XYZ file of C-alpha atoms in Angstrom:
668
model
C 0.000 0.000 0.000
C 1.363 3.427 -0.960
C 2.138 5.774 1.921
C 0.863 9.345 1.516
C 3.224 11.495 3.554
C 2.667 14.853 5.185
C 5.333 17.472 5.769
C 8.051 16.202 8.120
C 6.952 12.561 7.995
C 9.501 9.857 7.162
C 9.209 6.404 5.649
C 11.634 3.469 5.215
C 12.979 2.655 1.769
C 12.724 -1.044 0.873
C 14.951 -0.804 -2.227
C 18.324 0.712 -3.051
C 17.611 1.358 -6.749
C 14.782 3.871 -6.935
C 13.068 6.452 -9.051
C 11.818 9.794 -7.796
C 8.874 10.909 -9.911
C 7.887 14.552 -9.908
C 4.791 16.077 -11.499
C 3.759 19.724 -11.490
C 1.263 21.978 -13.194
C 3.988 23.753 -15.189
C 7.609 23.110 -16.185
C 9.969 22.965 -13.213
C 13.708 22.435 -12.843
C 14.627 19.312 -10.879
C 17.958 18.806 -9.150
C 19.519 17.105 -6.156
C 22.397 17.572 -3.741
C 24.589 15.033 -1.972
C 25.366 15.777 1.670
C 27.371 14.269 4.505
C 26.156 13.130 7.948
C 25.337 16.727 8.881
C 23.657 17.443 5.554
C 26.528 19.646 4.406
C 27.108 19.811 0.658
C 30.867 19.875 0.070
C 30.724 22.011 -3.082
C 29.040 22.610 -6.408
C 30.486 19.346 -7.694
C 28.011 17.536 -5.392
C 24.972 19.130 -7.016
C 23.186 17.351 -9.882
C 21.345 19.818 -12.111
C 20.473 20.285 -15.818
C 23.957 21.601 -16.589
C 25.626 18.636 -14.824
C 22.934 15.964 -14.588
C 24.883 12.895 -13.453
C 26.710 12.117 -10.220
C 27.725 8.711 -8.846
C 24.447 6.943 -8.056
C 22.272 9.868 -9.147
C 20.946 11.308 -12.398
C 18.461 14.135 -12.968
C 16.742 15.657 -15.987
C 18.636 17.839 -18.447
C 15.793 20.327 -18.946
C 12.739 21.872 -17.327
C 9.573 19.793 -17.639
C 6.179 19.333 -16.007
C 7.126 15.741 -15.166
C 10.481 14.267 -14.171
C 11.958 10.929 -13.232
C 15.179 10.996 -11.252
C 17.234 7.798 -10.972
C 18.887 6.956 -7.641
C 21.152 4.008 -6.851
C 21.856 4.233 -3.121
C 24.537 1.521 -3.285
C 26.460 3.500 -5.924
C 26.602 6.723 -3.877
C 30.005 7.712 -2.473
C 30.657 6.345 1.009
C 30.670 9.835 2.530
C 27.147 10.611 1.299
C 24.424 10.270 3.918
C 21.753 12.510 2.435
C 20.216 13.081 -1.007
C 18.077 16.222 -1.166
C 15.648 16.682 -4.068
C 15.184 20.301 -5.173
C 12.556 21.886 -7.430
C 12.541 25.414 -8.859
C 10.546 27.400 -11.369
C 12.654 28.379 -14.407
C 13.105 32.104 -14.915
C 12.033 33.733 -18.163
C 10.154 30.646 -19.382
C 6.790 32.372 -19.659
C 5.289 30.187 -16.923
C 4.191 31.000 -13.375
C 6.644 32.913 -11.207
C 5.546 31.311 -7.925
C 4.286 27.907 -6.854
C 1.123 29.447 -5.431
C -0.056 30.233 -8.971
C -0.060 26.574 -10.077
C -1.196 23.160 -8.947
C 0.732 21.778 -5.982
C 3.803 19.763 -7.053
C 3.806 16.058 -6.245
C 6.806 13.798 -5.667
C 6.847 10.040 -5.216
C 9.561 7.471 -4.605
C 9.029 4.279 -6.587
C 10.732 0.997 -7.289
C 12.093 0.356 -10.779
C 8.946 -1.539 -11.750
C 6.858 1.553 -10.988
C 5.537 0.365 -7.612
C 5.093 3.485 -5.513
C 6.724 3.411 -2.083
C 5.538 6.779 -0.792
C 4.290 10.063 -2.167
C 4.105 13.654 -0.997
C 2.051 16.611 -2.261
C 3.713 19.960 -1.513
C 0.719 22.009 -0.414
C 0.773 25.436 1.216
C 3.256 27.061 -1.168
C 2.514 30.665 -2.154
C 5.219 33.197 -3.073
C 7.954 30.563 -3.149
C 9.651 29.824 -6.470
C 11.920 27.039 -5.169
C 11.236 24.160 -2.797
C 13.097 21.297 -1.135
C 10.778 18.402 -1.956
C 12.241 15.274 -0.353
C 15.254 13.960 1.490
C 16.683 10.468 1.315
C 18.881 9.968 4.361
C 20.953 7.183 5.897
C 20.817 6.572 9.624
C 22.516 3.618 11.312
C 23.027 2.025 7.924
C 19.323 2.201 6.968
C 17.986 4.493 4.226
C 14.746 6.394 4.743
C 12.914 9.239 3.028
C 11.424 12.385 4.551
C 8.809 14.776 3.149
C 10.263 18.287 3.491
C 8.302 20.882 1.478
C 10.492 23.821 2.531
C 9.868 26.706 0.125
C 12.043 29.711 -0.713
C 10.665 33.038 -1.921
C 14.244 33.982 -2.822
C 14.247 31.313 -5.496
C 16.916 28.872 -6.567
C 19.861 30.922 -5.274
C 18.369 31.184 -1.785
C 17.622 27.461 -1.681
C 21.156 26.539 -2.761
C 22.635 28.952 -0.219
C 20.593 27.235 2.499
C 22.259 23.970 1.443
C 25.549 25.503 2.582
C 26.988 26.300 -0.840
C 29.349 29.274 -0.952
C 28.808 30.066 -4.650
C 25.040 29.618 -4.623
C 24.211 32.624 -6.825
C 26.825 31.624 -9.390
C 25.534 28.048 -9.486
C 21.925 29.260 -9.792
C 22.912 31.371 -12.815
C 24.653 28.349 -14.368
C 21.540 26.230 -13.895
C 19.269 28.919 -15.382
C 21.576 29.211 -18.391
C 21.530 25.438 -18.916
C 17.729 25.404 -18.689
C 17.424 28.276 -21.185
C 19.706 26.472 -23.644
C 17.702 23.292 -23.217
C 14.451 25.087 -23.995
C 15.982 26.718 -27.068
C 17.115 23.434 -28.623
C 14.107 21.385 -27.576
C 11.489 20.450 -30.134
C 8.222 21.771 -28.724
C 5.949 18.966 -27.608
C 2.374 18.870 -28.862
C -0.404 20.009 -26.519
C -1.001 17.505 -23.695
C -3.122 14.592 -24.760
C -6.129 13.566 -22.745
C -6.416 10.060 -21.403
C -8.456 9.022 -24.407
C -5.717 10.049 -26.792
C -2.732 8.521 -25.008
C -0.641 6.426 -27.315
C -0.539 2.701 -26.887
C 2.641 1.179 -25.494
C 4.164 -2.123 -26.452
C 6.913 -4.468 -25.380
C 8.635 -4.689 -21.994
C 12.317 -3.719 -22.168
C 14.614 -4.969 -19.438
C 16.776 -2.869 -17.192
C 20.337 -3.856 -16.485
C 19.181 -5.869 -13.501
C 16.894 -7.904 -15.715
C 13.685 -6.555 -14.184
C 11.029 -4.939 -16.319
C 11.910 -1.302 -16.565
C 13.191 1.450 -18.772
C 10.808 3.405 -20.877
C 9.902 3.377 -24.330
C 7.531 1.049 -25.311
C 6.122 -0.368 -22.155
C 8.484 0.240 -19.285
C 9.425 2.713 -16.615
C 11.454 5.758 -17.481
C 15.181 6.196 -17.007
C 16.726 9.172 -15.355
C 15.529 12.546 -16.416
C 12.427 11.556 -18.330
C 8.956 12.931 -18.101
C 6.557 10.035 -18.535
C 2.838 9.453 -18.405
C 1.531 8.274 -15.063
C -1.037 5.654 -14.301
C -1.247 1.929 -14.697
C -1.463 0.239 -18.032
C -4.774 -1.332 -18.950
C -5.534 -3.588 -21.878
C -7.478 -2.070 -24.719
C -10.852 -3.542 -25.396
C -14.458 -2.727 -26.184
C -16.461 -0.785 -23.673
C -19.793 -2.452 -22.939
C -22.549 -0.399 -24.456
C -20.059 2.013 -26.051
C -18.472 2.437 -29.465
C -16.281 -0.289 -30.884
C -12.618 0.074 -29.896
C -10.450 -0.543 -32.941
C -7.157 -0.486 -31.004
C -5.013 -3.571 -31.285
C -5.946 -6.000 -28.493
C -2.292 -6.886 -27.848
C -1.202 -3.296 -27.388
C -1.559 -1.533 -24.096
C -2.774 2.004 -23.578
C -1.781 4.305 -20.758
C -4.680 4.785 -18.386
C -5.596 8.215 -17.020
C -4.088 9.153 -13.649
C -6.220 8.374 -10.611
C -8.629 11.075 -9.419
C -6.857 13.782 -7.482
C -3.435 13.120 -8.999
C -1.624 16.080 -10.483
C 0.033 15.509 -13.827
C -0.017 19.106 -14.977
C -2.449 18.267 -17.756
C -5.553 20.335 -18.281
C -8.728 18.509 -17.441
C -11.130 17.896 -20.280
C -14.385 19.820 -20.117
C -17.096 17.671 -18.528
C -19.272 17.952 -21.607
C -16.522 17.436 -24.182
C -17.555 14.777 -26.707
C -15.360 11.781 -27.315
C -13.460 11.836 -30.626
C -15.107 9.482 -33.064
C -13.503 6.141 -33.596
C -12.427 5.507 -37.143
C -12.064 1.919 -38.305
C -8.454 1.020 -38.895
C -7.495 -0.558 -42.160
C -7.672 -4.357 -42.016
C -4.476 -6.248 -41.465
C -3.451 -9.837 -41.252
C -3.994 -11.324 -37.798
C -0.977 -11.507 -35.532
C 0.651 -14.802 -34.758
C 0.123 -16.083 -31.205
C 2.504 -14.371 -28.824
C 3.450 -11.718 -31.362
C 2.430 -8.031 -31.337
C -0.323 -7.068 -33.733
C 0.859 -5.619 -37.055
C 1.052 -1.811 -37.104
C -1.696 0.255 -38.710
C -1.458 3.793 -40.079
C -3.685 6.086 -38.049
C -3.663 3.837 -34.982
C -4.120 6.751 -32.582
C -7.069 8.805 -31.455
C -8.198 11.995 -33.143
C -11.072 13.720 -34.886
C -9.649 13.154 -38.358
C -7.148 10.870 -40.015
C -4.653 13.762 -40.173
C -4.899 14.222 -36.414
C -4.619 10.482 -35.835
C -1.477 10.318 -37.954
C -0.032 13.375 -36.212
C -0.585 11.771 -32.802
C 0.858 8.491 -34.056
C 4.051 10.142 -35.339
C 4.541 11.970 -32.054
C 3.905 8.713 -30.206
C 6.633 7.036 -32.263
C 8.940 9.963 -31.471
C 8.269 9.561 -27.753
C 8.600 5.776 -27.847
C 11.973 5.947 -29.584
C 13.217 8.572 -27.111
C 12.192 6.545 -24.090
C 13.313 3.095 -25.238
C 16.714 4.542 -26.183
C 16.951 6.234 -22.791
C 16.203 2.890 -21.115
C 18.965 1.227 -23.136
C 21.522 3.930 -22.373
C 20.614 3.867 -18.682
C 21.029 0.091 -18.599
C 24.422 0.281 -20.317
C 25.575 2.987 -17.910
C 24.481 0.853 -14.968
C 26.329 -2.167 -16.341
C 29.517 -0.115 -16.699
C 29.083 1.354 -13.209
C 28.553 -2.083 -11.704
C 31.673 -3.445 -13.392
C 33.713 -0.473 -12.149
C 32.517 -1.054 -8.578
C 33.332 -4.752 -8.730
C 36.791 -4.028 -10.153
C 37.392 -1.432 -7.422
C 36.555 -4.032 -4.780
C 38.983 -6.469 -6.364
C 41.779 -3.902 -6.517
C 41.129 -2.703 -2.956
C 42.044 -6.142 -1.586
C 45.831 -6.709 -1.798
C 45.266 -10.472 -1.825
C 43.277 -10.373 -5.068
C 45.154 -7.702 -7.032
C 47.413 -10.236 -8.670
C 47.251 -13.904 -9.352
C 44.567 -16.175 -10.736
C 41.923 -15.073 -8.221
C 42.220 -11.461 -9.304
C 42.119 -12.334 -12.983
C 39.051 -14.512 -12.450
C 37.281 -11.724 -10.545
C 38.045 -9.212 -13.285
C 36.887 -11.600 -15.982
C 33.651 -12.268 -14.068
C 32.982 -8.531 -13.721
C 33.475 -7.960 -17.441
C 31.358 -10.983 -18.332
C 28.512 -9.703 -16.166
C 28.821 -6.286 -17.838
C 28.654 -7.881 -21.272
C 25.651 -9.992 -20.263
C 23.692 -7.009 -18.943
C 24.573 -4.906 -21.994
C 23.511 -7.694 -24.363
C 20.166 -8.081 -22.597
C 19.592 -4.332 -22.809
C 20.462 -4.333 -26.515
C 18.109 -7.260 -27.123
C 15.241 -5.292 -25.564
C 16.181 -2.211 -27.600
C 16.357 -4.171 -30.855
C 12.935 -5.658 -30.195
C 11.394 -2.230 -29.765
C 13.312 -0.777 -32.722
C 12.004 -3.561 -34.949
C 8.424 -2.760 -34.018
C 8.929 0.972 -34.452
C 10.564 0.382 -37.835
C 7.607 -1.733 -38.938
C 5.243 1.005 -37.799
C 7.258 3.657 -39.647
C 7.115 1.632 -42.864
C 3.328 1.634 -42.628
C 2.845 5.216 -41.480
C 5.231 7.031 -43.840
C 3.379 6.174 -47.101
C 0.042 7.138 -45.518
C 1.067 10.659 -44.494
C -0.802 13.617 -46.037
C 0.960 16.374 -47.952
C 1.681 18.500 -44.872
C 3.480 15.608 -43.138
C 4.935 13.778 -46.149
C 8.510 13.760 -47.354
C 9.227 15.256 -50.755
C 9.715 11.775 -52.201
C 6.211 10.675 -51.168
C 3.907 9.973 -54.162
C 1.149 11.956 -52.441
C 2.730 15.125 -53.872
C 1.952 14.034 -57.426
C -1.756 14.398 -56.683
C -1.382 17.680 -54.829
C -4.265 20.146 -54.820
C -4.492 23.398 -52.837
C -6.281 22.584 -49.556
C -9.447 24.214 -48.295
C -8.296 24.327 -44.681
C -5.007 24.660 -42.829
C -3.605 21.403 -41.386
C -2.695 21.097 -37.735
C 1.047 20.676 -38.416
C 3.728 20.458 -41.075
C 7.011 18.634 -41.530
C 10.356 20.412 -41.207
C 12.631 17.432 -41.728
C 13.520 14.144 -40.026
C 15.096 13.133 -36.710
C 17.093 10.055 -35.768
C 19.364 8.676 -33.025
C 22.765 6.952 -33.402
C 21.416 3.637 -32.041
C 19.271 3.296 -35.184
C 20.118 5.980 -37.787
C 17.978 4.319 -40.453
C 14.805 4.842 -38.382
C 13.724 8.397 -39.242
C 10.972 10.188 -37.327
C 9.184 13.013 -39.192
C 9.736 16.304 -37.376
C 6.218 17.731 -37.186
C 5.525 21.176 -35.692
C 2.123 22.633 -34.971
C 0.530 25.375 -37.037
C 0.401 28.274 -36.710
C 4.083 28.416 -35.831
C 4.697 29.530 -32.257
C 8.225 30.713 -33.018
C 10.210 31.709 -36.068
C 12.712 29.535 -37.922
C 16.429 30.047 -38.399
C 18.288 28.108 -41.094
C 21.903 28.319 -39.950
C 24.187 29.001 -42.912
C 27.352 28.973 -40.798
C 29.714 26.324 -39.533
C 27.733 24.250 -37.062
C 30.550 22.013 -35.880
C 28.993 18.908 -37.412
C 31.085 16.693 -39.656
C 28.718 17.332 -42.563
C 29.161 21.117 -42.263
C 32.941 20.888 -42.023
C 33.051 19.004 -45.331
C 31.229 21.798 -47.241
C 32.800 25.124 -48.222
C 31.218 28.387 -47.090
C 29.600 29.311 -50.406
C 28.046 25.886 -50.842
C 26.791 25.911 -47.253
C 25.048 29.254 -47.806
C 23.485 27.957 -51.012
C 22.249 24.830 -49.272
C 20.798 26.953 -46.470
C 18.774 29.042 -48.905
C 17.681 25.967 -50.875
C 16.473 24.443 -47.605
C 14.586 27.634 -46.745
C 12.860 27.581 -50.150
C 11.658 24.017 -49.498
C 10.247 25.073 -46.122
C 8.505 28.067 -47.702
C 7.053 25.986 -50.532
C 5.577 23.549 -48.052
C 4.071 26.391 -46.009
C 2.469 27.852 -49.119
C 1.262 24.424 -50.192
C -0.523 23.567 -46.938
C -2.444 26.854 -46.570
C -5.704 27.573 -48.377
C -5.575 30.086 -51.191
C -5.355 33.679 -49.996
C -4.418 32.785 -46.422
C -0.625 33.029 -46.611
C 1.722 35.627 -48.095
C 5.508 35.472 -48.393
C 7.923 38.427 -48.382
C 11.661 38.201 -49.052
C 14.570 40.408 -47.968
C 17.738 39.642 -49.930
C 19.875 42.776 -49.418
C 22.716 41.828 -51.784
C 20.725 39.653 -54.164
C 22.978 36.699 -53.337
C 20.087 34.229 -53.126
C 18.674 34.895 -56.603
C 19.441 31.379 -57.878
C 17.882 29.634 -54.884
C 14.854 31.945 -54.937
C 14.226 31.339 -58.665
C 11.390 28.804 -58.088
C 9.544 31.369 -55.920
C 10.222 34.439 -58.043
C 9.652 32.653 -61.337
C 6.311 31.180 -60.291
C 4.944 34.472 -58.968
C 3.984 33.214 -55.508
C 5.766 36.033 -53.656
C 3.801 39.038 -52.443
C 6.424 41.323 -54.064
C 9.875 40.984 -55.639
C 12.688 40.369 -53.128
C 13.657 43.591 -51.352
C 17.283 44.613 -51.879
C 19.575 47.178 -50.281
C 19.156 49.060 -47.030
C 16.116 50.897 -48.412
C 14.336 47.666 -49.297
C 15.099 46.226 -45.861
C 13.690 49.312 -44.110
C 10.549 49.416 -46.290
C 9.527 45.772 -45.748
C 10.226 45.833 -42.013
C 8.316 49.089 -41.569
C 5.201 47.642 -43.261
C 5.232 44.401 -41.300
C 6.015 46.144 -38.008
C 3.080 48.488 -38.552
C 0.820 45.524 -39.302
C 1.845 43.769 -36.093
C 1.262 46.909 -34.036
C -2.180 47.534 -35.565
C -3.383 43.979 -35.086
C -2.010 43.744 -31.533
C -3.782 46.947 -30.530
C -7.018 45.868 -32.215
C -6.977 42.446 -30.549
C -6.097 43.779 -27.096
C -8.802 46.442 -27.376
C -11.424 44.097 -28.776
C -11.772 46.260 -31.887
C -10.714 43.994 -34.718
C -13.603 45.330 -36.824
C -11.857 48.729 -36.801
C -8.808 47.494 -38.695
C -8.167 49.303 -41.995
C -10.106 47.651 -44.841
C -6.984 47.350 -46.985
C -5.064 45.431 -44.293
C -4.074 41.997 -45.512
C -5.395 39.610 -42.864
C -3.583 36.590 -44.328
C -0.694 35.062 -42.454
C 2.636 36.635 -43.361
C 6.049 34.990 -43.659
C 9.207 37.082 -43.962
C 12.340 35.419 -45.357
C 15.547 37.273 -44.484
C 18.760 36.223 -46.222
C 22.318 37.140 -45.205
C 21.344 38.847 -41.963
C 22.642 41.351 -40.777
C 23.851 42.585 -44.193
C 21.834 45.691 -45.114
C 20.549 46.200 -41.538
C 21.151 49.113 -39.186
C 20.295 49.468 -35.499
C 16.711 50.509 -36.251
C 15.937 47.632 -38.594
C 17.640 45.146 -36.273
C 15.316 46.353 -33.495
C 12.312 45.964 -35.807
C 13.382 42.434 -36.713
C 13.652 41.511 -33.039
C 10.176 42.973 -32.509
C 8.747 40.834 -35.313
C 10.410 37.714 -33.912
C 8.949 38.346 -30.443
C 5.492 39.740 -31.193
C 4.781 38.621 -34.750
C 3.784 34.961 -34.236
C 0.889 35.901 -31.956
C -0.711 37.963 -34.745
C 0.199 35.844 -37.757
C 3.564 37.307 -38.819
C 6.375 34.765 -38.909
C 10.101 34.972 -39.545
C 12.418 32.647 -41.466
C 16.002 33.795 -41.014
C 18.843 32.458 -43.188
C 22.011 33.600 -41.474
C 25.395 32.780 -39.998
C 25.475 33.870 -36.363
C 29.139 34.798 -36.643
C 28.254 37.442 -39.245
C 26.291 39.256 -36.529
C 29.112 39.032 -33.986
C 29.516 42.814 -33.936
C 26.188 43.129 -32.117
C 27.466 40.954 -29.284
C 24.964 39.634 -26.718
C 22.325 42.143 -27.832
C 21.108 39.616 -30.403
C 21.091 36.602 -28.057
C 17.329 36.957 -27.439
C 16.736 36.889 -31.198
C 18.638 33.637 -31.730
C 16.961 32.055 -28.697
C 13.511 32.982 -29.969
C 14.003 31.058 -33.229
C 13.995 27.319 -33.870
C 17.418 26.556 -35.326
C 17.507 24.289 -38.363
C 20.493 23.358 -40.505
C 21.059 22.728 -44.229
C 23.132 19.624 -43.454
C 22.684 16.874 -40.831
C 23.419 18.117 -37.321
C 22.694 16.726 -33.829
C 21.560 19.962 -32.192
C 17.888 19.280 -31.426
C 16.522 17.684 -28.255
C 13.302 15.851 -27.550
C 10.989 17.269 -24.837
C 10.918 14.080 -22.720
C 14.470 12.853 -22.180
C 16.661 15.464 -23.827
C 18.558 13.199 -26.245
C 20.625 14.949 -28.886
C 18.824 14.027 -32.127
C 20.370 14.306 -35.562
C 18.273 16.618 -37.706
C 18.062 15.763 -41.406
C 16.903 18.700 -43.549
C 14.377 18.127 -46.351
C 15.717 17.235 -49.773
C 14.119 16.953 -53.195
C 14.690 13.668 -55.059
C 17.242 14.148 -57.886
C 15.558 15.403 -61.033
C 12.203 15.865 -59.329
C 9.818 18.443 -60.725
C 7.493 18.337 -57.719
C 8.545 21.801 -56.498
C 7.528 23.544 -59.727
C 4.355 21.476 -59.900
C 3.265 22.479 -56.394
C 4.057 26.169 -56.928
C 2.144 26.206 -60.215
C -0.872 24.724 -58.448
C -0.686 27.439 -55.781
C -0.457 30.213 -58.388
C -3.285 28.724 -60.450
C -5.559 28.533 -57.433
C -4.814 32.186 -56.620
C -5.639 33.231 -60.178
C -9.007 31.490 -60.059
C -9.732 32.845 -56.576
C -9.203 36.453 -57.641
C -11.586 36.253 -60.605
């Protein structure tokens, strides 16, 4: 039976390998400190935080999230450690609440690796505090226990760290905030939280290094630093008296959290209708003991497009979690071998001779066995995800499809805007051939930046500067063409700033087809003119929306969404136009004005840190493969693959001609 603790209450810990699960109503930063018998933290090197997430026996999340899972191995902690203190803090400048009193009370639970909850604690009574000590794990007379603390700090992260006895608390707090900000910048934004009815089915049961069911990904518990769904798994099946459930009977779906639990997800309105079930395409029955064959659209949603979108994001999450489980298991196997070797070397009698060699060989053999079992579980999940990808990819609609998908040959201008579009592919080194479509929601919540500079990746280092800039602009043109293609006629306009005219060759498909709102603006005068018009539009619409007077907008104002492409920034810009560009990046997306910047950050080095907010506000993409993006659950570094046209393909011209033809007919 799970113990529900109150502030100050303690509880024994029956296991030495544990998870600490945290859920909150908004993203929080999770960290932990290691202390001695008196609770003293020796220095910043004994603090696990997003900038330094791993310590011996302890690992925390690399980014702020509404849910965390921290991994603790009490046996692997240094001998001098007698206390592990779990810390939570609200990230600064993240656009979320500034105090815990403005959000649902955070909840923390200590669980076994199989997900069995040992004890939980809800941190009630917080108000102006922006940081809180959640739990303590402490060792007394050789026995480990946990204590519910709930001590809040209105002074924030720095005050909490100072109270832990750290001399450089303010400096460490700034380091943590910087790491969190960087993590948010490179993280692919997760889709809106799914309700219980739309949770993706899980499959498989990967093994942890100890051989017990665990890990995440399809079917297990999460490794360190993940933010996973809560609740027990329940088999899918028909509801008596309800609609037919077309989910595969051998797949498991995540159940909703129990009443009163806080997962940070918005509750569904009590009268909200259930999304209609759509029959899945028939497939051959599964063999006994084997998972059912994958089906395109095997997720909930109001339309097939939404079902496919949810399915792709579910595959993304599954791959992130199962890979995290594998990496965690491998790390544990290495750590266990190191500990066993240390014990052998610490005994003078076993350092040399046959006994020592046998002990070392046994430690390595156990490491290899655990690693092989972890890889077997990973390969099983990768095989199922690959099979699902092979079914889903051909079924994707235009907005989600790769440029080599035959669906483009039947393209017609849509009558409504889709919920998302594809910006490229993502993959991990454990299985580079398994590509996950990178889908982002529409309308875009932030601008895009195609980096034309040296990114540090091997692919970028093998391309000369001129070719890299050309590839960057070619990539931008593909993104723009897709954006034009997925919007109904008259609902999207594209402007181009090319101060030196250096992108004329890459822009030829856009300029030649006539899809641009005006010819590319050149020179300082062209830059100033375009930015002045778009800045004025943003200001007018913002004032009209905030004042509830949208009917008073000028009749000649173009209400279509606007996309501004800027090439070779900051060439042709002065201080005024740079300020206007920053304004568009910050305020434009909320009123339908979006930015696509093609630039090398080093070219803007003269502006120094003044432009840091601009770069942070944009989603960085690259014209060549680069591992700079992170998932929102675990924080893996994913390799981004930019879109590419098949050699000799005429699909780009075909799509643009369809867009122009639809506009011509619409204006008649």
